[in-house]
Short mmCIF file of C-alpha atoms in Angstrom, two decimals:
data_model
loop_
_atom_site.label_atom_id
_atom_site.label_comp_id
_atom_site.label_asym_id
_atom_site.label_seq_id
_atom_site.Cartn_x
_atom_site.Cartn_y
_atom_site.Cartn_z
CA VAL A 65 58.00 129.14 274.11
CA ILE A 66 58.53 129.19 270.29
CA GLN A 67 59.64 132.76 270.32
CA THR A 68 62.49 132.12 272.86
CA THR A 69 63.93 129.00 271.36
CA PRO A 70 65.77 130.66 268.42
CA TYR A 71 67.85 132.61 270.85
CA ILE A 72 69.46 129.61 272.51
CA GLY A 73 71.97 128.49 269.83
CA HIS A 74 72.12 131.58 267.74
CA PRO A 75 75.48 132.23 265.95
CA ALA A 76 75.57 135.68 267.57
CA TYR A 77 76.02 134.11 270.98
CA LYS A 78 78.45 131.55 269.66
CA ALA A 79 80.50 134.36 268.32
CA MET A 80 80.64 135.90 271.84
CA GLY A 81 81.83 132.58 273.26
CA GLY A 82 78.61 130.79 274.14
CA ARG A 83 78.91 127.01 274.03
CA SER A 84 77.02 124.07 275.56
CA ALA A 85 76.97 125.44 279.01
CA TYR A 86 75.29 128.62 277.75
CA THR A 87 72.69 126.59 275.95
CA LEU A 88 71.89 124.57 279.08
CA ALA A 89 71.80 127.77 281.26
CA THR A 90 69.48 129.41 278.79
CA ALA A 91 67.16 126.46 278.74
CA LEU A 92 67.01 126.34 282.57
CA PHE A 93 66.48 130.09 282.75
CA ILE A 94 63.71 130.25 280.16
CA GLY A 95 62.02 127.12 281.58
CA SER A 96 62.03 128.35 285.18
CA ALA A 97 60.83 131.81 284.07
CA GLY A 98 57.94 130.15 282.23
CA LEU A 99 56.96 128.15 285.34
CA ILE A 100 57.34 130.86 287.95
CA GLY A 101 56.63 133.96 285.82
CA TYR A 102 59.46 136.30 286.79
CA PHE A 103 59.86 137.72 283.25
CA SER A 104 57.57 140.64 284.00
CA LEU A 105 59.54 141.44 287.21
CA MET A 106 62.86 141.46 285.29
CA TYR A 107 61.34 143.61 282.57
CA GLU A 108 60.49 146.19 285.25
CA TRP A 109 63.81 145.91 287.12
CA ILE A 110 66.27 146.06 284.20
CA PRO A 111 66.69 149.56 282.69
CA LYS A 112 65.15 149.91 279.25
CA PRO A 113 68.39 151.50 277.85
CA ALA A 114 70.12 148.18 278.65
CA ILE A 115 67.36 145.95 277.13
CA PHE A 116 66.56 147.62 273.85
CA PRO A 117 70.11 147.72 272.38
CA ILE A 118 70.41 143.97 273.11
CA LEU A 119 67.13 143.22 271.37
CA ILE A 120 68.10 145.45 268.34
CA PHE A 121 71.47 143.63 268.09
CA ILE A 122 69.85 140.20 268.33
CA GLY A 123 67.27 141.19 265.74
CA LEU A 124 69.93 142.35 263.31
CA GLU A 125 71.96 139.25 263.78
CA ILE A 126 68.92 136.95 263.21
CA THR A 127 68.02 138.85 260.08
CA ALA A 128 71.55 138.77 258.66
CA GLN A 129 72.04 135.13 259.55
CA SER A 130 68.75 134.24 257.86
CA PHE A 131 70.08 135.45 254.50
CA ASP A 132 73.64 134.23 255.18
CA ALA A 133 72.49 130.65 255.82
CA THR A 134 69.99 130.59 252.95
CA PRO A 135 70.67 129.91 249.24
CA ARG A 136 70.45 133.05 247.16
CA LYS A 137 67.54 131.64 245.18
CA HIS A 138 65.45 131.34 248.37
CA PHE A 139 65.97 135.01 249.39
CA PRO A 140 62.46 135.97 248.22
CA ALA A 141 61.05 133.23 250.51
CA VAL A 142 62.94 134.73 253.51
CA ALA A 143 61.61 138.18 252.68
CA PHE A 144 58.17 136.78 252.25
CA ALA A 145 58.40 135.09 255.64
CA CYS A 146 59.04 138.57 257.22
CA LEU A 147 55.66 139.97 256.18
CA PRO A 148 53.58 138.48 259.09
CA ALA A 149 56.07 139.74 261.64
CA LEU A 150 55.88 143.24 260.02
CA ALA A 151 52.12 143.05 260.19
CA TYR A 152 52.47 142.23 263.86
CA LEU A 153 54.59 145.29 264.49
CA ALA A 154 52.11 147.46 262.62
CA THR A 155 49.28 145.99 264.60
CA LEU A 156 50.98 146.76 267.91
CA LEU A 157 51.23 150.45 266.93
CA ALA A 158 47.65 150.70 265.59
CA ASN A 159 46.30 149.04 268.75
CA ALA A 160 48.22 151.38 270.99
CA VAL A 161 46.95 154.44 269.09
CA LEU A 162 43.32 153.27 269.13
CA ALA A 163 43.57 152.41 272.86
CA GLU A 164 45.20 155.76 273.67
CA MET A 165 42.30 157.67 271.86
CA ASN A 166 39.72 155.20 273.14
CA ILE A 167 38.32 154.55 269.64
CA PRO A 168 36.86 151.10 269.01
CA LEU A 169 37.49 149.57 265.61
CA ASP A 170 33.90 149.65 264.52
CA ARG A 171 33.86 153.47 264.79
CA LEU A 172 36.42 153.86 262.07
CA SER A 173 35.54 154.12 258.40
CA LEU A 174 34.80 150.79 256.63
CA SER A 175 38.00 151.02 254.55
CA LEU A 176 40.34 151.87 257.41
CA GLY A 177 38.70 149.35 259.67
CA MET A 178 39.18 146.59 257.13
CA GLN A 179 42.92 147.47 256.75
CA ILE A 180 43.57 147.35 260.44
CA TYR A 181 41.56 144.27 260.97
CA THR A 182 43.32 142.49 258.05
CA SER A 183 46.72 143.37 259.64
CA ARG A 184 45.48 141.86 262.86
CA VAL A 185 44.44 138.62 261.09
CA ILE A 186 47.82 138.34 259.31
CA ALA A 187 49.71 139.06 262.47
CA SER A 188 47.90 136.44 264.54
CA GLY A 189 50.12 133.44 264.93
CA PHE A 190 52.72 135.16 262.84
CA ILE A 191 55.54 132.78 263.72
CA VAL A 192 53.74 129.72 262.36
CA THR A 193 52.47 131.78 259.44
CA SER A 194 55.94 132.86 258.56
CA LEU A 195 57.23 129.27 258.58
CA LEU A 196 54.42 128.23 256.29
CA TRP A 197 54.74 131.11 253.95
CA GLY A 198 58.49 130.83 253.65
CA ALA A 199 58.32 127.05 253.13
CA THR A 200 55.58 127.43 250.50
CA LEU A 201 57.48 129.99 248.43
CA ALA A 202 60.80 128.08 248.77
CA ALA A 203 59.04 124.90 247.42
CA ILE A 204 57.57 126.91 244.55
CA ILE A 205 61.03 128.28 243.65
CA ASP A 206 62.34 124.67 243.66
CA ARG A 207 59.45 123.73 241.36
CA LYS A 208 58.05 121.38 244.00
CA LEU A 209 54.55 122.53 243.65
CA ARG A 210 52.91 119.50 245.26
CA VAL A 211 55.03 120.11 248.32
CA ALA A 212 53.94 123.78 248.34
CA ALA A 213 50.38 122.62 248.05
CA ILE A 214 50.81 120.48 251.17
CA TYR A 215 52.06 123.59 253.12
CA CYS A 216 49.04 125.52 251.90
CA THR A 217 46.76 122.70 253.06
CA ILE A 218 48.38 122.83 256.50
CA ALA A 219 47.87 126.54 256.60
CA ALA A 220 44.20 126.07 255.66
CA VAL A 221 43.66 123.62 258.56
CA CYS A 222 45.56 125.90 261.02
CA SER A 223 43.47 128.97 259.97
CA LEU A 224 40.30 127.10 260.62
CA PHE A 225 41.03 126.71 264.26
CA GLY A 226 42.85 130.01 264.95
CA VAL A 227 46.34 128.56 265.10
CA ILE A 228 47.09 131.29 262.50
CA HIS A 229 44.92 134.14 261.32
CA SER A 230 42.64 134.05 264.45
CA THR A 231 39.70 136.40 263.83
CA GLN A 232 38.90 137.13 267.49
CA SER A 233 40.35 139.51 269.89
CA GLY A 234 43.22 137.93 271.72
CA ALA A 235 43.76 135.42 268.98
CA PRO A 236 42.29 132.42 270.80
CA LEU A 237 41.97 128.91 269.40
CA ALA A 238 38.37 128.19 268.50
CA LEU A 239 36.16 125.96 266.50
CA PRO A 240 35.18 127.85 263.28
CA TRP A 241 31.36 127.24 263.75
CA GLN A 242 31.52 128.65 267.28
CA ILE A 243 33.03 132.05 266.33
CA PRO A 244 30.48 134.84 266.78
CA GLU A 245 29.33 136.86 263.86
CA LEU A 246 31.98 139.18 262.52
CA PRO A 247 31.46 142.98 262.10
CA PRO A 248 31.12 144.47 258.58
CA HIS A 249 34.73 145.49 258.31
CA ALA A 250 35.75 141.80 258.90
CA ALA A 251 33.09 140.15 256.75
CA LEU A 252 35.63 138.43 254.47
CA GLN A 253 37.97 137.40 257.29
CA SER A 254 36.05 134.44 258.58
CA PRO A 255 37.99 131.18 259.15
CA PHE A 256 36.05 129.57 256.33
CA TRP A 257 37.01 132.25 253.80
CA ILE A 258 40.68 132.19 254.86
CA ALA A 259 40.92 128.37 254.73
CA GLY A 260 39.16 128.41 251.38
CA ALA A 261 41.73 130.87 250.03
CA TYR A 262 44.56 128.60 251.08
CA GLY A 263 42.72 125.60 249.68
CA ALA A 264 42.30 127.38 246.30
CA VAL A 265 46.02 128.09 246.15
CA ALA A 266 46.78 124.49 246.97
CA ALA A 267 44.50 123.26 244.18
CA LEU A 268 46.02 125.76 241.74
CA LEU A 269 49.56 124.50 242.58
CA VAL A 270 48.59 120.82 242.12
CA ALA A 271 46.94 121.72 238.78
CA TRP A 272 50.00 123.74 237.74
CA GLN A 273 52.31 120.80 238.58
CA TRP A 274 50.15 118.40 236.59
CA TRP A 275 49.99 120.62 233.59
CA GLY A 276 53.69 121.38 233.66
CA GLU A 277 54.49 117.64 233.77
CA ARG A 278 52.02 116.95 231.03
CA ASP A 279 53.62 119.36 228.52
CA GLY A 280 57.14 118.80 229.80
CA SER A 281 57.80 122.39 230.89
CA MET A 282 57.71 121.66 234.63
CA LYS A 283 60.94 119.98 235.60
CA PRO A 284 62.52 120.02 239.08
CA ALA A 285 65.18 122.74 239.50
CA ARG A 286 68.62 121.20 238.91
CA THR A 287 70.78 120.81 241.93
CA GLU A 288 74.53 120.49 241.68
CA SER A 289 75.85 117.14 242.99
CA ARG A 290 78.58 116.90 245.58
CA ALA A 291 81.01 115.37 243.01
CA ALA A 292 80.34 118.21 240.59
CA LYS A 293 80.97 120.77 243.33
CA GLU A 294 84.30 119.09 244.25
CA LEU A 295 85.28 118.94 240.63
CA LYS A 296 84.56 122.69 240.17
CA ALA A 297 86.55 123.51 243.30
CA ALA A 298 89.45 121.43 242.05
CA ARG A 299 89.39 123.14 238.75
CA SER A 300 89.37 126.54 240.30
CA GLU A 301 92.50 125.58 242.23
CA GLY A 302 94.17 124.23 239.01
CA LYS A 303 94.14 120.56 240.33
CA GLY A 304 91.43 119.10 238.16
CA PRO A 305 91.35 118.07 234.51
#
């Protein structure tokens, strides 16, 4: 459901004339498809040369709009949020190759197996991961380190139960103490290790904020007030003092 919702009110569709009726029709279409399950039938019926250009166009528009609607200082956060999705794409290709060659992951070398498994863990729950990673880095850029620590804490809790970074095949939700023993190439990818890493980052951010406030070097990033913006605009037009 989360994957389909960004498409409803996207500026690309608005530019093509989509308005409230389009939004309602999309919601009804997506909702009924989720209940009845005719997505797979449509995927088989509609020719692939008609589907893929649409997906590419929407992908380009989403990416462009992400940067267009984001302050320039937060561009690194947008790029950082793309990494889990890129890991998901890489994982799809790696899984297809391994399945085609009928090679289980434990037959690969330890180094290669660790790389592929790590990509799988990063890709698992990539939409939520991207939201948390982007929000964390944006808060750090704004010098709101305690807020960034809160996002890391949320990520730690999510990773414990497989909401993100699920370590099992199929990425199911699970209690961390009920997960079977991991193979050697995934020894450091247990939920406890991942949650501990997020917790360590959260503690570091809190300590960094405290130390910066103590010596006066950590001050919130200045934001321009609305009145200052209006005055600057008036001056640029030759109307202000």
